[in-house]
Amino acid sequence: MIASFSNVVVVYDNFPALAGASFEIASGEIVLLQGPNGAGKTTLLRACAGLLPIARGSAIVLGCDLGVDRRAVRAKVGLLGHANGLFPDLTVAENISFWSRLIGASAQDVETAMQIMGLSDRLSATRVANLSAGQRRRCALATLIVRRAQLWLLDEPHAGLDSQGRDELDKTLRSARDAGATVVFASHEIDRAQNLATRSLTVVGGVVTET
Amino acid sequence: MKNSLDTGVTKGKVVTAVLSKDLKIEMRSRVVTNQVLPFAGLVMVMFAFALDNDDVLQRVAGGLVWLATLFSLFIIVQRSFAIDTQDGALDSLRVAGIDLSAVFFGKAIALALKLIALEIVLICGAVLLYRVDLTASGLVLLVTCVLCATSGLAFVGILYGGLTAGAKGRETLLPLLLLPVVAPVLIAATRATEAAFGSGGAQTSEGWAWIGLLTVFTAVFGVSGSLAFGSLIDE
Amino acid sequence: MSQVSQETSPTGTRATQAIGVLALAVMAWVVASGLLLTPQDVVQGESVRIMYVHVPSAWIAYLAFVFTAVASAGWLISKKHSMGFDRFAGASAEVGVMFMAITLITGSLWGRLTWGEFWQWDPRLTTTAFLFVTYIGYLAVRRLEGSVEQRARRSAVVALLAVLEIPLVHFSVVLWRSLHQGATVLNPNGDVKMDDLMLFTLFSGVVGFTLVFIWLVLHRQRTMLLVDVADNQGLDLAIVARRAEGPAN
Amino acid sequence: MKDAGFIFGSYIVTLGAILMFAVSTLRRAKKSAQSVTDKDKTWL
């Protein structure tokens, strides 16, 4: 099991964003999280990444018990939230190579990641501040590819991408899965997402149900 | 910590990566040179208006340099964490599972370099504006003082800046937490600078006792910062 | 305070009631003796009477901050990270800040009478003022948003940093004064010639204030637990409400 | 008594502050305790 949540409550700003979520995710799955805004999808992804304390219940991700030490899981997961986690004043190449230096990836890895995400030479020398929303998203995904996470947690990865970019993204996620990663992503683009996903979960009112 | 071993990245590499990232962003955005520096210069000029007496100004020049530096410290620290929080990069840093004490040193060194650049301009300004005479032995004392005091300020600045990063009301909380802590630096650096300037007939030799205090301060907060920073910025 | 029985105060017990009664009795004696029974001082005259509340307040404030530091270290070191340590640290700091405010106010009133000025840049006064601001900052950190555990971790670290900071501030202020102006400041305690009754009253003051401190910290710390429990119950209701947003459960 | 204002003032400040702290603590305790059962009151 990659992730196994049992009756997990996560409190955020005095509000139980997750109110007893139970689900399991097996290795190699591409799991779609669907549900209305404010249902708890973002909280679920952040909790999986070990960023939020588990108030009640038990959560085990990649063999780490989040109730005991939620920091241990962090190096093994890649999280792409609503924010891209980029530095707008740096160029695309500088952003990606910053993250690669932090985790010891090679220049070759950076090159490959940029190619996969279609970040051409011209784009890679552009400051992130001058990119379109979709281009920024691609840059952020490239940093995740460089990190070679075992579990990808993506919050609305399709948002802001054009249809070509979405195809590229789907291809990237599939090849990441083929390379041994597990993907969990939230999306409103139900048709496209269901095509991509091997399984989908519905999150409503802080509770997770199988769809 | 163990994670940086897992990936084979040494602490030094993380420090330089964070340091060069912060400096590169400053080179691009020019916040320190275009905004903080004029602000600090203005503070010095305003003091000249308020005190309106050449003798007094000459006497307090050292203190004014350090007071202007302190005010600038708050702004630069806020800015230093704003670049990490504006697009959620701080979250990514947390998730990356890297050694946060290395992030502490990287950010502190970057902050110290920005502060030193600022102080050089301020001190030159004080020498010109307030008509201070500087001897060779005074210059040696001054350089030592700037190095010790600035590294101490950088350590506490990043430590408490990390604590307040992303918190509500950080603009007011940061000075409230920082001001009492940096009081020893203000006192010691001011006295040492006055000794270097020879203000009020102070001897250069009087300044070296204060350098000792600054060194202790820097060591204390360098060590405690590298230990505590991780648990302060962590969610 | 002590008349508050179990029915009226949820945080009271036999023990706190006993401490409360004792504290009231000792405080009544201190006030009576300090204002009426003790003689004037040869040098300071009547103003020496302020000493019986000023010196014990200062003592309690410092004691409270030591407690905060010890409890914070306890939280960090203990494997279970028991929240009792955190509540103790917070309660003690709150009481300490109050007593430090009392110390500063009564001290400046006394200073006005003995020195003719409300404030002197004497090392001890200056350090005390910095200590006061530092712990106001500590209480502000406790109020930052976040989970209970986060609050405990942050504030424990800040409390221990304050312990490092205080000797540095004190030493630098001492050095500052000693190099720049002779020790001309009158020591408010130094020139008081104390007879037995004065000594006994001061000693009772320390005992009485310590009892008050214990009573306040116990009640405050229990109140914090009640607030946490009530919040947790609010969470139960919120979880039910939250789940009701979803499809039929 | 000479300087009575200062002396009484410092006693009033001291006792008043302590009393106010005590009363506000008890009030807060009472408010929060309404829904808390004795089981959670570890000191009983």
XYZ file of C-alpha atoms in Angstrom:
739
model
C 0.000 0.000 0.000
C 1.329 3.409 -0.921
C -1.104 5.304 1.267
C -3.661 4.122 3.743
C -5.893 6.568 5.615
C -8.277 5.459 8.290
C -10.774 7.922 9.763
C -8.375 10.808 9.373
C -9.371 14.209 10.726
C -7.270 17.187 9.740
C -7.979 20.529 11.325
C -7.070 23.651 9.452
C -7.777 27.074 10.967
C -10.079 25.473 13.564
C -12.072 23.825 10.786
C -12.150 20.051 10.196
C -11.231 20.160 6.510
C -10.944 16.373 6.555
C -13.655 14.884 8.759
C -12.852 11.207 8.947
C -11.358 10.275 5.588
C -10.664 6.603 4.900
C -9.154 5.251 1.680
C -6.276 3.222 0.344
C -4.043 3.744 -2.638
C -2.004 0.945 -4.143
C 1.309 1.236 -5.909
C 1.180 2.243 -9.574
C -2.294 3.745 -9.461
C -3.276 7.054 -10.975
C -5.989 8.264 -8.638
C -8.358 11.093 -9.446
C -9.833 13.103 -6.595
C -13.075 14.740 -7.587
C -15.494 16.839 -5.643
C -16.746 20.394 -5.280
C -14.577 23.300 -4.155
C -13.910 23.303 -0.424
C -14.573 19.578 -0.165
C -11.130 18.855 1.303
C -9.147 17.785 -1.770
C -6.330 20.249 -1.194
C -6.148 19.389 2.488
C -6.003 15.704 1.644
C -3.060 16.244 -0.704
C -1.221 18.444 1.790
C -1.804 15.960 4.591
C -0.405 13.177 2.380
C 2.732 15.262 1.892
C 3.205 15.498 5.656
C 2.532 19.231 5.730
C -0.508 19.145 8.026
C -0.809 17.468 11.421
C -3.225 14.561 11.698
C -5.662 15.441 14.481
C -7.351 12.043 14.676
C -7.234 8.695 12.950
C -4.248 7.023 11.393
C -2.468 7.788 8.146
C 0.407 5.792 6.696
C 2.068 7.034 3.511
C 5.012 5.253 1.891
C 5.610 3.363 5.089
C 5.734 6.499 7.260
C 3.172 6.858 10.034
C 2.112 10.503 9.736
C 0.740 10.487 13.268
C 4.201 9.682 14.607
C 6.517 11.620 12.318
C 4.938 13.321 9.365
C 8.253 14.878 8.334
C 9.800 11.557 7.350
C 7.544 11.206 4.298
C 8.405 14.541 2.773
C 11.527 13.663 0.831
C 9.651 10.838 -0.927
C 6.654 12.778 -2.214
C 6.323 15.572 -4.746
C 3.604 18.137 -4.108
C 2.267 20.605 -6.626
C -0.281 22.812 -4.924
C -2.317 25.745 -6.208
C 0.886 27.746 -5.970
C 3.714 26.652 -8.220
C 6.518 26.960 -5.686
C 8.641 28.921 -8.146
C 10.735 32.073 -7.825
C 9.274 34.602 -10.280
C 12.517 36.588 -10.541
C 14.509 33.588 -11.726
C 14.400 32.048 -15.183
C 12.842 28.655 -15.850
C 16.239 26.990 -16.078
C 17.419 28.635 -12.860
C 14.301 27.534 -11.006
C 14.626 23.941 -12.083
C 18.321 23.763 -11.438
C 17.829 25.277 -7.960
C 15.630 22.357 -6.958
C 17.947 19.899 -8.668
C 20.890 21.223 -6.659
C 18.946 20.773 -3.434
C 18.357 17.102 -4.054
C 21.463 16.274 -6.085
C 19.991 15.683 -9.535
C 22.330 15.878 -12.510
C 22.338 18.428 -15.325
C 21.115 15.623 -17.563
C 18.039 15.175 -15.338
C 17.288 18.888 -15.651
C 17.664 18.725 -19.421
C 15.349 15.725 -19.676
C 12.724 17.259 -17.419
C 12.626 20.438 -19.483
C 12.315 18.453 -22.674
C 9.460 16.388 -21.296
C 7.566 19.493 -20.289
C 8.276 21.150 -23.633
C 10.282 23.993 -22.173
C 12.339 25.069 -25.150
C 15.651 26.928 -25.014
C 13.898 30.219 -25.562
C 11.452 29.584 -22.718
C 14.066 28.266 -20.355
C 15.931 31.576 -20.449
C 12.756 33.528 -19.642
C 11.933 34.732 -16.169
C 9.010 32.910 -14.619
C 7.309 36.260 -13.947
C 7.016 36.745 -17.734
C 5.476 33.340 -18.439
C 1.827 32.528 -19.003
C -0.026 30.578 -16.329
C 0.229 27.375 -18.343
C 3.957 27.781 -18.921
C 4.485 28.287 -15.192
C 2.562 25.129 -14.502
C 4.806 23.224 -16.874
C 7.874 24.656 -15.188
C 6.553 23.569 -11.787
C 5.893 20.062 -13.119
C 9.431 19.921 -14.457
C 10.772 20.490 -10.937
C 8.699 17.517 -9.807
C 10.116 15.344 -12.575
C 13.615 16.317 -11.504
C 12.813 15.311 -7.947
C 11.794 11.768 -8.980
C 9.198 11.500 -6.245
C 7.658 8.109 -5.467
C 4.251 9.648 -4.878
C 3.045 12.601 -6.934
C 0.423 14.793 -5.323
C -1.020 17.255 -7.807
C -3.657 19.865 -7.098
C -5.466 20.884 -10.304
C -2.499 20.141 -12.564
C -4.570 20.738 -15.717
C -5.647 24.212 -14.706
C -4.244 26.889 -16.984
C -2.842 24.481 -19.581
C -3.929 24.538 -23.225
C -5.120 21.287 -24.781
C -1.675 20.444 -26.092
C -0.196 21.059 -22.668
C -2.824 18.818 -21.133
C -1.952 16.020 -23.494
C 1.692 16.454 -22.595
C 0.821 16.405 -18.923
C -1.208 13.216 -19.247
C 1.645 11.616 -21.125
C 4.071 12.729 -18.419
C 1.950 11.331 -15.632
C 1.559 8.023 -17.431
C 5.276 7.704 -18.024
C 5.945 8.648 -14.395
C 3.592 5.836 -13.416
C 5.388 3.477 -15.783
C 8.630 4.462 -14.136
C 7.213 3.297 -10.805
C 5.577 6.372 -9.351
C 2.065 6.611 -7.982
C -0.023 9.661 -8.846
C -2.858 11.287 -6.939
C -4.397 14.346 -8.515
C -7.398 16.574 -8.048
C -9.209 17.856 -11.105
C -12.396 19.496 -12.290
C -11.893 18.317 -15.884
C -13.802 15.128 -15.192
C -13.814 13.678 -18.731
C -10.133 14.096 -19.360
C -9.211 13.133 -15.838
C -11.241 9.931 -15.863
C -9.529 8.977 -19.074
C -6.182 9.361 -17.368
C -7.019 7.918 -13.987
C -7.062 4.240 -13.113
C -9.440 4.896 -10.243
C -11.335 7.851 -8.907
C -12.296 8.924 -5.421
C -14.925 11.494 -4.508
C -14.249 13.925 -1.711
C -17.263 15.687 -0.226
C -17.629 17.261 3.187
C -14.207 16.102 4.266
C -15.079 12.435 3.626
C -13.753 10.195 0.867
C -15.919 7.687 -1.041
C -15.096 5.330 -3.869
C -16.683 6.289 -7.187
C 18.869 15.774 7.956
C 19.010 12.139 7.026
C 17.359 12.974 3.740
C 20.227 15.109 2.560
C 22.417 12.078 3.178
C 19.969 9.893 1.256
C 20.256 12.018 -1.837
C 23.975 12.457 -1.429
C 23.757 16.233 -1.262
C 26.157 17.722 1.241
C 25.061 20.490 3.561
C 27.501 22.859 1.869
C 25.787 22.389 -1.481
C 22.374 23.224 -0.036
C 23.850 26.309 1.656
C 25.357 27.571 -1.599
C 22.225 26.760 -3.599
C 20.034 28.791 -1.209
C 22.621 31.555 -0.932
C 23.069 31.995 -4.668
C 19.304 31.822 -5.199
C 18.686 34.653 -2.717
C 21.497 36.769 -4.129
C 20.453 36.197 -7.737
C 16.918 37.290 -6.917
C 18.301 40.430 -5.299
C 20.444 41.131 -8.376
C 17.317 40.858 -10.535
C 14.805 42.656 -8.343
C 17.175 45.221 -6.793
C 14.984 45.688 -3.737
C 17.899 46.406 -1.393
C 19.658 48.853 -3.700
C 16.570 50.590 -5.054
C 14.327 50.675 -1.988
C 16.040 49.796 1.287
C 19.185 51.811 0.648
C 17.342 55.065 -0.146
C 15.174 54.459 2.920
C 18.203 54.003 5.188
C 19.893 57.036 3.669
C 16.768 59.052 4.276
C 16.741 57.965 7.923
C 20.284 59.317 8.291
C 19.362 62.623 6.672
C 16.225 62.931 8.805
C 18.331 62.518 11.927
C 20.497 65.377 10.718
C 17.370 67.548 10.436
C 16.030 66.473 13.833
C 19.293 66.913 15.749
C 20.382 70.001 13.782
C 23.759 70.351 15.439
C 27.086 69.424 13.847
C 28.796 68.559 17.128
C 25.967 66.318 18.279
C 25.830 64.646 14.876
C 29.535 63.969 14.901
C 29.135 62.500 18.389
C 26.211 60.179 17.565
C 27.180 59.260 13.982
C 28.032 55.659 14.941
C 24.682 55.114 16.609
C 22.792 56.524 13.650
C 24.512 54.143 11.246
C 23.462 51.156 13.353
C 19.960 52.427 14.003
C 19.422 52.878 10.265
C 20.838 49.372 9.757
C 18.377 47.916 12.281
C 15.382 49.550 10.617
C 16.590 48.214 7.282
C 17.103 44.761 8.823
C 13.358 44.399 9.449
C 12.563 45.254 5.844
C 15.224 43.020 4.321
C 14.225 40.068 6.519
C 10.577 40.422 5.496
C 11.666 40.607 1.869
C 13.959 37.610 2.283
C 10.993 35.447 3.303
C 8.507 37.103 0.964
C 10.425 35.691 -2.020
C 9.959 32.211 -0.558
C 6.309 32.539 0.425
C 4.864 34.519 -2.511
C 4.485 31.456 -4.749
C 4.567 28.712 -2.132
C 8.246 27.884 -2.560
C 8.613 27.612 1.222
C 6.119 24.730 1.166
C 8.153 23.052 -1.542
C 11.290 23.540 0.559
C 9.549 21.873 3.500
C 8.364 18.982 1.348
C 11.759 18.559 -0.271
C 12.920 17.027 2.997
C 16.220 18.874 2.937
C 18.329 19.907 5.915
C 16.654 23.107 7.103
C 19.697 24.223 9.066
C 21.470 24.472 5.709
C 18.635 26.695 4.481
C 19.155 28.776 7.641
C 22.843 29.344 6.898
C 22.248 29.988 3.204
C 19.638 32.631 3.896
C 21.659 34.142 6.753
C 24.786 34.541 4.619
C 22.752 36.146 1.833
C 21.172 38.520 4.339
C 24.576 39.352 5.840
C 26.016 40.202 2.415
C 23.090 42.523 1.657
C 23.460 44.188 5.066
C 27.205 44.657 4.633
C 26.670 46.339 1.273
C 24.134 48.624 2.939
C 26.415 49.381 5.900
C 29.357 50.307 3.691
C 27.250 52.969 2.012
C 25.842 54.189 5.347
C 29.267 54.423 6.957
C 30.659 56.320 3.986
C 27.612 58.560 4.244
C 28.233 59.132 7.945
C 31.879 59.969 7.313
C 30.880 62.552 4.707
C 27.628 63.915 6.155
C 28.615 64.071 9.786
C 32.315 64.901 9.225
C 33.904 61.947 10.961
C 37.680 61.383 10.867
C 38.793 57.828 10.378
C 42.297 56.600 11.277
C 43.936 53.402 10.031
C 43.584 51.577 13.357
C 40.024 52.847 13.547
C 39.359 51.352 10.130
C 40.560 47.911 11.247
C 38.264 48.081 14.265
C 35.395 49.254 12.092
C 35.759 46.437 9.573
C 35.879 43.829 12.350
C 32.863 45.394 14.004
C 30.857 45.393 10.764
C 31.649 41.731 10.129
C 30.823 40.521 13.655
C 27.730 42.658 14.172
C 26.304 41.902 10.735
C 26.625 38.144 11.056
C 24.921 38.327 14.449
C 22.090 40.428 13.012
C 21.743 38.070 10.059
C 21.425 35.006 12.294
C 18.722 36.438 14.577
C 17.014 38.083 11.613
C 16.610 34.809 9.702
C 15.731 32.889 12.873
C 12.828 35.155 13.872
C 11.969 35.936 10.247
C 11.406 32.210 9.713
C 9.176 32.074 12.767
C 6.946 34.882 11.509
C 7.077 33.971 7.788
C 3.538 33.571 6.518
C 1.984 34.391 9.903
C -0.767 36.926 10.260
C 0.472 40.243 11.609
C 4.111 39.425 10.830
C 4.904 43.061 9.974
C 4.456 44.070 13.605
C 5.375 40.795 15.292
C 8.843 40.658 13.748
C 10.073 43.997 15.190
C 8.468 43.173 18.552
C 10.441 39.925 18.740
C 13.643 41.202 17.160
C 14.155 44.547 18.891
C 14.879 43.243 22.399
C 17.162 40.534 20.986
C 19.264 42.874 18.881
C 19.669 45.451 21.665
C 23.119 44.064 22.596
C 24.222 44.362 18.959
C 22.997 47.943 18.779
C 24.837 48.853 21.977
C 28.055 47.004 21.190
C 28.287 47.940 17.516
C 27.516 51.587 18.295
C 30.203 51.825 20.972
C 32.759 50.046 18.803
C 31.954 52.310 15.853
C 32.205 55.403 18.070
C 35.596 54.200 19.223
C 36.624 53.738 15.588
C 35.296 57.200 14.693
C 36.907 58.720 17.792
C 33.568 60.305 18.686
C 33.617 62.260 21.938
C 37.338 61.580 22.378
C 36.838 57.781 22.533
C 40.006 55.704 22.056
C 40.172 53.012 19.393
C 41.347 50.490 21.974
C 38.083 50.900 23.917
C 36.222 49.360 21.002
C 37.746 45.893 21.147
C 35.918 44.860 24.330
C 32.677 45.314 22.403
C 33.916 43.098 19.567
C 34.164 40.300 22.129
C 30.514 40.757 23.062
C 29.510 40.794 19.394
C 31.423 37.552 18.802
C 29.652 35.827 21.700
C 26.286 37.043 20.400
C 27.006 35.796 16.889
C 28.171 32.414 18.133
C 25.152 31.959 20.421
C 22.598 32.754 17.742
C 24.485 30.963 14.969
C 24.399 27.725 16.946
C 20.870 28.085 18.345
C 19.584 29.256 14.969
C 20.886 26.206 13.156
C 19.259 24.013 15.808
C 15.943 25.847 16.116
C 15.231 27.172 12.612
C 13.830 23.891 11.323
C 11.229 23.546 14.051
C 10.265 27.225 13.777
C 9.471 27.320 10.048
C 7.986 23.850 9.982
C 4.231 23.557 9.973
C -10.162 34.448 45.724
C -10.183 31.642 48.212
C -13.897 31.776 48.944
C -14.504 30.422 45.506
C -15.703 26.925 46.173
C -15.908 23.943 43.871
C -19.423 24.875 42.808
C -18.444 28.309 41.593
C -14.963 27.615 40.239
C -14.378 24.614 37.997
C -10.644 24.959 38.379
C -10.602 24.938 42.179
C -9.738 22.055 44.487
C -9.214 21.680 48.227
C -5.527 22.338 47.682
C -5.988 25.549 45.727
C -8.542 26.727 48.257
C -6.048 26.156 51.039
C -3.358 27.995 49.077
C -5.828 30.797 48.386
C -6.798 31.228 52.037
C -3.163 31.182 53.076
C -2.249 33.674 50.345
C -5.032 36.054 51.406
C -3.975 35.876 55.043
C -0.306 36.506 54.305
C -1.112 39.305 51.855
C -3.382 40.969 54.414
C -0.561 40.853 56.929
C 1.931 42.246 54.406
C -0.361 45.163 53.543
C -1.111 45.941 57.171
C 2.454 45.640 58.311
C 3.927 47.335 55.271
C 1.606 50.331 55.425
C 1.088 50.728 59.161
C 3.325 48.679 61.459
C 6.790 48.969 59.983
C 8.832 52.092 60.788
C 10.034 54.644 58.243
C 13.517 54.290 56.881
C 16.157 56.706 58.135
C 17.169 57.743 54.633
C 14.122 56.978 52.489
C 11.368 57.843 54.936
C 7.892 56.569 54.176
C 8.706 55.630 50.603
C 10.438 52.471 51.805
C 6.934 50.994 52.176
C 6.777 50.487 48.414
C 9.573 47.974 48.808
C 7.202 45.424 50.411
C 5.270 45.036 47.155
C 7.977 45.979 44.649
C 10.696 43.521 45.621
C 8.392 40.447 45.886
C 6.795 41.296 42.494
C 10.214 41.421 40.852
C 11.147 38.133 42.498
C 7.961 36.446 41.299
C 8.362 37.776 37.763
C 11.826 36.276 37.492
C 10.636 33.047 39.111
C 7.780 32.851 36.588
C 10.131 33.206 33.630
C 12.419 30.521 35.034
C 9.331 28.275 35.316
C 8.413 29.031 31.719
C 11.885 28.113 30.528
C 11.969 24.882 32.536
C 8.491 23.840 31.369
C 9.392 24.661 27.753
C 12.541 22.569 27.973
C 10.413 19.839 29.545
C 8.040 19.910 26.587
C 10.862 19.713 24.062
C 12.755 16.982 25.885
C 9.854 14.750 26.946
C 9.161 11.985 24.475
C 5.396 12.327 24.727
C 5.411 16.119 24.341
C 2.817 16.331 27.082
C 0.680 19.451 26.665
C 0.742 19.953 30.432
C 4.257 21.380 30.058
C 3.080 23.792 27.407
C 0.126 25.020 29.448
C 2.380 25.470 32.451
C 4.852 27.498 30.399
C 2.115 29.720 29.002
C 0.318 30.246 32.314
C 3.557 31.053 34.078
C 4.599 33.539 31.392
C 1.253 35.335 31.586
C 1.499 35.680 35.341
C 5.134 36.702 34.987
C 4.329 39.471 32.510
C 1.700 40.811 34.894
C 4.117 40.842 37.828
C 6.802 42.420 35.669
C 4.378 45.219 34.798
C 3.680 45.667 38.511
C 7.422 45.712 39.168
C 8.031 48.397 36.566
C 5.145 50.587 37.764
C 5.873 50.329 41.475
C 9.576 50.676 40.750
C 9.133 53.910 38.867
C 6.863 55.292 41.617
C 9.529 54.413 44.150
C 12.220 55.839 41.901
C 10.352 59.126 41.667
C 10.418 59.355 45.459
C 14.037 58.305 46.017
C 15.794 59.561 42.876
C 13.367 62.260 41.897
C 12.915 60.559 38.536
C 10.557 57.907 37.253
C 13.233 56.169 35.227
C 16.989 55.710 35.374
C 19.053 53.952 32.705
C 20.438 51.669 35.324
C 21.423 48.173 34.090
C 18.915 46.359 36.236
C 15.995 48.552 35.225
C 16.944 48.428 31.569
C 17.297 44.655 31.565
C 13.942 44.327 33.311
C 12.265 46.490 30.689
C 13.760 44.380 27.889
C 12.658 41.216 29.675
C 9.126 42.607 29.823
C 9.038 43.295 26.071
C 10.586 39.899 25.311
C 7.836 38.026 27.134
C 5.117 40.167 25.583
C 6.590 38.889 22.314
C 6.491 35.340 23.678
C 2.778 35.691 24.460
C 2.207 37.065 20.940
C 3.911 33.972 19.499
C 1.571 31.791 21.550
C -1.368 33.498 19.882
C -0.171 32.754 16.324
C -2.521 30.545 14.370
C -1.764 26.883 14.027
C -2.366 23.572 15.733
C -1.890 23.032 19.462
C 1.301 21.118 18.796
C 2.658 23.850 16.564
C 1.932 26.457 19.221
C 3.739 24.381 21.828
C 6.806 23.813 19.643
C 7.182 27.423 18.529
C 6.646 28.930 21.938
C 8.974 26.448 23.637
C 11.751 27.405 21.220
C 11.066 31.122 21.704
C 11.098 30.725 25.496
C 14.496 29.037 25.369
C 15.831 31.719 22.999
C 14.672 34.319 25.545
C 16.770 32.571 28.176
C 19.827 32.954 25.925
C 18.976 36.546 25.163
C 18.571 37.852 28.718
C 22.175 37.406 29.940
C 23.429 38.953 26.676
C 21.174 41.978 27.109
C 22.049 42.302 30.773
C 25.781 41.999 30.208
C 25.796 44.498 27.355
C 23.768 47.019 29.369
C 26.090 46.645 32.362
C 29.116 47.148 30.130
C 27.425 50.109 28.444
C 26.810 51.918 31.748
C 30.132 51.042 33.328
C 32.124 52.439 30.428
C 30.095 55.563 29.911
C 29.038 56.777 33.300
C 30.119 55.887 36.759
C 27.804 53.866 38.948
C 26.098 56.973 40.239
C 22.636 55.488 40.266
C 21.254 54.959 43.707
C 20.594 51.374 44.461
C 17.050 51.386 45.780
C 17.743 48.576 48.225
C 21.289 49.382 49.175
C 20.760 52.201 51.636
C 17.857 50.778 53.548
C 18.760 49.876 57.107
C 16.324 47.150 57.943
C 15.151 46.261 61.387
C 13.644 42.879 62.256
C 10.034 43.792 61.533
C 10.952 45.266 58.157
C 12.901 42.147 57.229
C 10.065 39.933 58.403
C 7.497 41.914 56.391
C 9.635 41.725 53.268
C 10.063 38.012 53.815
C 6.299 37.554 54.279
C 5.822 39.531 51.090
C 7.973 37.056 49.181
C 6.059 34.121 50.719
C 2.651 35.718 50.106
C 3.418 36.629 46.494
C 4.767 33.134 45.862
C 1.494 31.669 47.149
C -0.456 34.057 44.920
C 1.752 33.019 42.002
C 1.105 29.315 42.615
C -2.644 29.920 42.957
C -2.800 31.980 39.753
C -0.682 29.578 37.684
C -2.665 26.530 38.812
C -5.967 28.148 37.944
C -4.735 29.668 34.708
C -3.179 26.424 33.539
C -6.368 24.502 34.318
C -8.396 27.118 32.504
C -6.199 26.573 29.457
C -6.956 22.857 29.639
C -10.692 23.609 29.838
C -10.439 25.857 26.780
C -8.567 23.134 24.872
C -11.130 20.485 25.856
C -14.016 22.770 24.916
C -12.337 23.475 21.559
C -11.943 19.759 21.035
C -15.644 19.227 21.730
C -16.441 22.017 19.324
C -14.385 19.976 16.861
C -16.655 16.947 17.349
C -19.663 19.043 16.443
C -17.813 20.620 13.537
C -16.873 17.170 12.209
C -20.517 16.074 12.310
C -21.543 19.260 10.517
C -18.748 18.827 8.007
C -19.710 15.240 7.217
C -23.313 16.319 6.748
C -22.170 18.398 3.743
C -21.504 15.166 1.906
C -23.907 12.581 0.507
C -26.026 10.617 2.961
C -23.689 8.998 5.466
C 1.938 60.006 55.809
C 4.290 61.757 53.419
C 3.993 60.749 49.724
C 0.843 58.800 50.560
C -0.376 58.978 46.945
C 2.682 57.186 45.621
C 2.712 54.580 48.363
C -0.991 53.772 48.296
C -0.874 53.965 44.506
C 1.722 51.223 44.298
C -0.241 48.977 46.687
C -3.450 49.572 44.737
C -1.741 48.841 41.420
C -0.251 45.621 42.770
C -3.336 44.238 44.459
C -5.650 45.482 41.731
C -3.656 43.787 38.971
C -3.548 40.488 40.849
C -7.267 40.639 41.570
C -8.124 41.449 37.977
C -6.013 38.563 36.709
C -7.620 36.174 39.187
C -11.164 37.267 38.379
C -10.641 37.111 34.614
C -9.097 33.639 34.920
C -12.018 32.342 36.976
C -14.502 33.886 34.549
C -12.821 32.282 31.575
C -12.712 28.957 33.410
C -16.410 29.144 34.143
C -17.253 29.957 30.555
C -15.209 27.111 29.089
C -16.204 24.598 31.748
C -19.911 24.543 30.890
C -19.620 21.641 28.468
C -16.628 19.899 30.063
C -17.315 16.840 32.159
C -15.444 16.065 35.369
C -13.641 13.247 33.580
C -11.558 15.782 31.666
C -10.709 17.784 34.771
C -7.527 15.918 35.530
C -6.979 17.764 38.803
C -10.106 16.469 40.504
